[in-house]
JSON list of N, CA and C in Angstrom, two decimals:
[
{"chain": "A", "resi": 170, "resn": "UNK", "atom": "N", "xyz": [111.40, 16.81, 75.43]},
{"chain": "A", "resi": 170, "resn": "UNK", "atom": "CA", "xyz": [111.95, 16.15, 76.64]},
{"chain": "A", "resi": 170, "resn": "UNK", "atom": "C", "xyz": [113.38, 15.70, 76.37]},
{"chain": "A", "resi": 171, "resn": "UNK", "atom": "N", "xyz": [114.39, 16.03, 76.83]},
{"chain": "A", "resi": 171, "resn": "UNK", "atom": "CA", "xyz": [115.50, 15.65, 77.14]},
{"chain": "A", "resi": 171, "resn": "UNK", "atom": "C", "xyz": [116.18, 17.15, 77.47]},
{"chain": "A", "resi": 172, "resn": "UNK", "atom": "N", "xyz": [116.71, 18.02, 76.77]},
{"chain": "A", "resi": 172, "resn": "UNK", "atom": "CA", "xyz": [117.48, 19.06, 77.41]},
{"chain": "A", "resi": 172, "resn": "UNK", "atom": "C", "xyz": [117.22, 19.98, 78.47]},
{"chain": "A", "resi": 173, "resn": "UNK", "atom": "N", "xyz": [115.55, 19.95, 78.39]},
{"chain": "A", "resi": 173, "resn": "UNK", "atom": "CA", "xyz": [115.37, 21.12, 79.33]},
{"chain": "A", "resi": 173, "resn": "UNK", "atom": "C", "xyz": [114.94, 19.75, 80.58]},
{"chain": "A", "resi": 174, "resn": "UNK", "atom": "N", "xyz": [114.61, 18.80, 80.51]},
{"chain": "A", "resi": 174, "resn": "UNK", "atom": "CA", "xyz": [114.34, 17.85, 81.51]},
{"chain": "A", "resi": 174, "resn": "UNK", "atom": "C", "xyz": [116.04, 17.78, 81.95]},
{"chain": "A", "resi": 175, "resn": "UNK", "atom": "N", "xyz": [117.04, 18.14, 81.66]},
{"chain": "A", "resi": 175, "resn": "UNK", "atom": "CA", "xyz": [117.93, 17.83, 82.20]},
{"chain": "A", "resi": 175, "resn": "UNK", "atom": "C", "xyz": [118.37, 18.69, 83.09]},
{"chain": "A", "resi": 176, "resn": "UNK", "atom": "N", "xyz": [117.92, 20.25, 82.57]},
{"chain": "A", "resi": 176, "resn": "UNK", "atom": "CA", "xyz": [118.36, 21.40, 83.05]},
{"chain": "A", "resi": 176, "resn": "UNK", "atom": "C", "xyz": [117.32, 21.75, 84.51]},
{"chain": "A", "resi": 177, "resn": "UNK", "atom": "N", "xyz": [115.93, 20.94, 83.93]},
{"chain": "A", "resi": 177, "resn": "UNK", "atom": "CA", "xyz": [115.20, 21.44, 85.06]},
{"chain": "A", "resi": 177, "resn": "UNK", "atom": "C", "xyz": [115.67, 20.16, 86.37]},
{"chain": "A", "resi": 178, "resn": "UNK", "atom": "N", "xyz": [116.26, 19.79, 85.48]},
{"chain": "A", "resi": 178, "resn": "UNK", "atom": "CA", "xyz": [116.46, 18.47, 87.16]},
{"chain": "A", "resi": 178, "resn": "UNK", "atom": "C", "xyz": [117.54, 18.48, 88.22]},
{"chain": "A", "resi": 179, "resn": "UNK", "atom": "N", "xyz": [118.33, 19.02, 87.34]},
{"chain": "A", "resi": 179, "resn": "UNK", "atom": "CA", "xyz": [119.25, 19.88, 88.05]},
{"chain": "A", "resi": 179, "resn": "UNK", "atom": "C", "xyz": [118.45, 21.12, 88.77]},
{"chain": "A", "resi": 180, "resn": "UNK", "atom": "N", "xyz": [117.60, 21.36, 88.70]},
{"chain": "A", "resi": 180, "resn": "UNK", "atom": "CA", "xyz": [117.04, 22.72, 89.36]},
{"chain": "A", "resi": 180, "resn": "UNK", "atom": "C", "xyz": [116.13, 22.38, 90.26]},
{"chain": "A", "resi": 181, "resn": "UNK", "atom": "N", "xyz": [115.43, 21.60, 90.21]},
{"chain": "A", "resi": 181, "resn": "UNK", "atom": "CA", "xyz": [114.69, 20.76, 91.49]},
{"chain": "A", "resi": 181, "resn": "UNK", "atom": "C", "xyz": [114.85, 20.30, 92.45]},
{"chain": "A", "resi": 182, "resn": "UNK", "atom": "N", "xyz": [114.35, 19.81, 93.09]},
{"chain": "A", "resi": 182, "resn": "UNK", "atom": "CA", "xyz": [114.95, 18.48, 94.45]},
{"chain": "A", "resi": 182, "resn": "UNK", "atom": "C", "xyz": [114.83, 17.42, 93.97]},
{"chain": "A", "resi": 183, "resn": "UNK", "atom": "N", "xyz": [115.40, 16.54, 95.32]},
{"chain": "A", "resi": 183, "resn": "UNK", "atom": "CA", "xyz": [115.54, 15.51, 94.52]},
{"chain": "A", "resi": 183, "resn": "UNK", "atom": "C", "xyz": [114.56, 14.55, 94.21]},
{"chain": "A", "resi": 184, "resn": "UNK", "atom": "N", "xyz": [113.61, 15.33, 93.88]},
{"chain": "A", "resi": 184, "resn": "UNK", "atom": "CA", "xyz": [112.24, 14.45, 93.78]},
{"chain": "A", "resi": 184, "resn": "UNK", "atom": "C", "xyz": [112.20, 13.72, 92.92]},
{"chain": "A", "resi": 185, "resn": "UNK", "atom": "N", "xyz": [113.12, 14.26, 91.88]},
{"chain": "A", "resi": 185, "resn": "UNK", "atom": "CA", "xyz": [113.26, 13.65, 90.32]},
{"chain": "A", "resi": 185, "resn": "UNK", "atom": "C", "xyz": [113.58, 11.79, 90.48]},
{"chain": "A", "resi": 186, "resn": "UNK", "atom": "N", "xyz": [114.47, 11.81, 92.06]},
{"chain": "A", "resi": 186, "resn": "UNK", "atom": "CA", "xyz": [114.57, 10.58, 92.25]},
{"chain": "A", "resi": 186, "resn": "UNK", "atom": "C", "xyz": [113.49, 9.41, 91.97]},
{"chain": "A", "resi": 187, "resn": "UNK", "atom": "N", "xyz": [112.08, 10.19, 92.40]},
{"chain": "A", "resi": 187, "resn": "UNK", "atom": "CA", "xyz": [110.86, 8.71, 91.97]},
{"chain": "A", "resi": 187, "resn": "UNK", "atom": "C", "xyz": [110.37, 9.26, 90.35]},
{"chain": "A", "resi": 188, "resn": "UNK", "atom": "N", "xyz": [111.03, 10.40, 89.90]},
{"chain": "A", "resi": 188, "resn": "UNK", "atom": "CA", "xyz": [110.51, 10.50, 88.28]},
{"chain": "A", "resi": 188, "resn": "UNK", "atom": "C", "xyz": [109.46, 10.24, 88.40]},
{"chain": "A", "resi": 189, "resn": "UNK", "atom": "N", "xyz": [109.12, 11.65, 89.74]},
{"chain": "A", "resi": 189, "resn": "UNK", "atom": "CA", "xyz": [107.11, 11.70, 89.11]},
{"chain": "A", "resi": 189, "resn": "UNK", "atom": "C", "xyz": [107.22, 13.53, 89.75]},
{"chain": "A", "resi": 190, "resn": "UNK", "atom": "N", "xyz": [107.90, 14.25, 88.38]},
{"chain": "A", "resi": 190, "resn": "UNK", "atom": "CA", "xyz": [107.70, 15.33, 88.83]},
{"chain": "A", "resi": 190, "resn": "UNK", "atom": "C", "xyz": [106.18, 16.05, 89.51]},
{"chain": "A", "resi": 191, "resn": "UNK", "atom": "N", "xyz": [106.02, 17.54, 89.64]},
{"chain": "A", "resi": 191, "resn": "UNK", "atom": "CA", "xyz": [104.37, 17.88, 90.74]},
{"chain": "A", "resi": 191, "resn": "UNK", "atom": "C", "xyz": [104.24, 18.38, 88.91]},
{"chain": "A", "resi": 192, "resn": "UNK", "atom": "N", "xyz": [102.77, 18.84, 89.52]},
{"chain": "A", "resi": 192, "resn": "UNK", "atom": "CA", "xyz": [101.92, 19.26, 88.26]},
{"chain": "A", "resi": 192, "resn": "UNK", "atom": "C", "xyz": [102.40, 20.47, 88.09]},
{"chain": "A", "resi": 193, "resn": "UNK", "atom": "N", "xyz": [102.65, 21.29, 88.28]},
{"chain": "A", "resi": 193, "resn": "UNK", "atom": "CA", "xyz": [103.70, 22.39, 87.85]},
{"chain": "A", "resi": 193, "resn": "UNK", "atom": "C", "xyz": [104.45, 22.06, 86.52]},
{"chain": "A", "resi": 194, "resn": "UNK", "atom": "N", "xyz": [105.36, 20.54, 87.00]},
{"chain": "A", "resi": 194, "resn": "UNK", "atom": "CA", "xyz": [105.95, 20.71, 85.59]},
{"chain": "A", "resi": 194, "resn": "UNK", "atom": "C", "xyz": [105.42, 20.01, 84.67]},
{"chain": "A", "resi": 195, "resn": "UNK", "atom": "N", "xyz": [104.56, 19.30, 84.79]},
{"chain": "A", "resi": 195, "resn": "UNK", "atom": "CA", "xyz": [103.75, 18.52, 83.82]},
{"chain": "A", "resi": 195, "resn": "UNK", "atom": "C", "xyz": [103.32, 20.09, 82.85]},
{"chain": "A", "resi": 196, "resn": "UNK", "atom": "N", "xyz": [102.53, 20.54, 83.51]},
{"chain": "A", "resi": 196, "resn": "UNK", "atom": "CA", "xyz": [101.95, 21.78, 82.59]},
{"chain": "A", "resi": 196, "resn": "UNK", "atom": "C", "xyz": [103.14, 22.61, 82.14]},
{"chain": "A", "resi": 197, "resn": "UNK", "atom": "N", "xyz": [104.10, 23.08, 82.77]},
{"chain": "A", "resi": 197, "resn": "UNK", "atom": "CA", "xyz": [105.78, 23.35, 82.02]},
{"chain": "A", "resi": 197, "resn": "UNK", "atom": "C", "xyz": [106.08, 23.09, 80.84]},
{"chain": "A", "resi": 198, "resn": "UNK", "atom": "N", "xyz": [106.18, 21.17, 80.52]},
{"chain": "A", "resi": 198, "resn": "UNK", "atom": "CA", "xyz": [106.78, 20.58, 79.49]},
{"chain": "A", "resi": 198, "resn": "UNK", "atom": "C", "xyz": [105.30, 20.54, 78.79]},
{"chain": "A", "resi": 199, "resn": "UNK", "atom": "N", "xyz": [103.94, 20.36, 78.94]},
{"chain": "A", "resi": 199, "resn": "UNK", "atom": "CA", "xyz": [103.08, 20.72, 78.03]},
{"chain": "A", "resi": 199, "resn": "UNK", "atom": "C", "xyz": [102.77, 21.98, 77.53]}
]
């Protein structure tokens, strides 16, 4: 967690705003 959380947040909406990405990326970064 940190570089690609940066890259993917930039690539998202701005959902990142409440920092509760969907389960998509939970299973991503696991």
């Amino acid at each position: 967690m940190g570089l690609g959380d940066t890259q993917l947040a930039t690539e998202l909406p701005p959902i990142q705003n409440s920092w509760q990405p969907p389960q998509s990326l939970i299973i991503f970064y696991y």
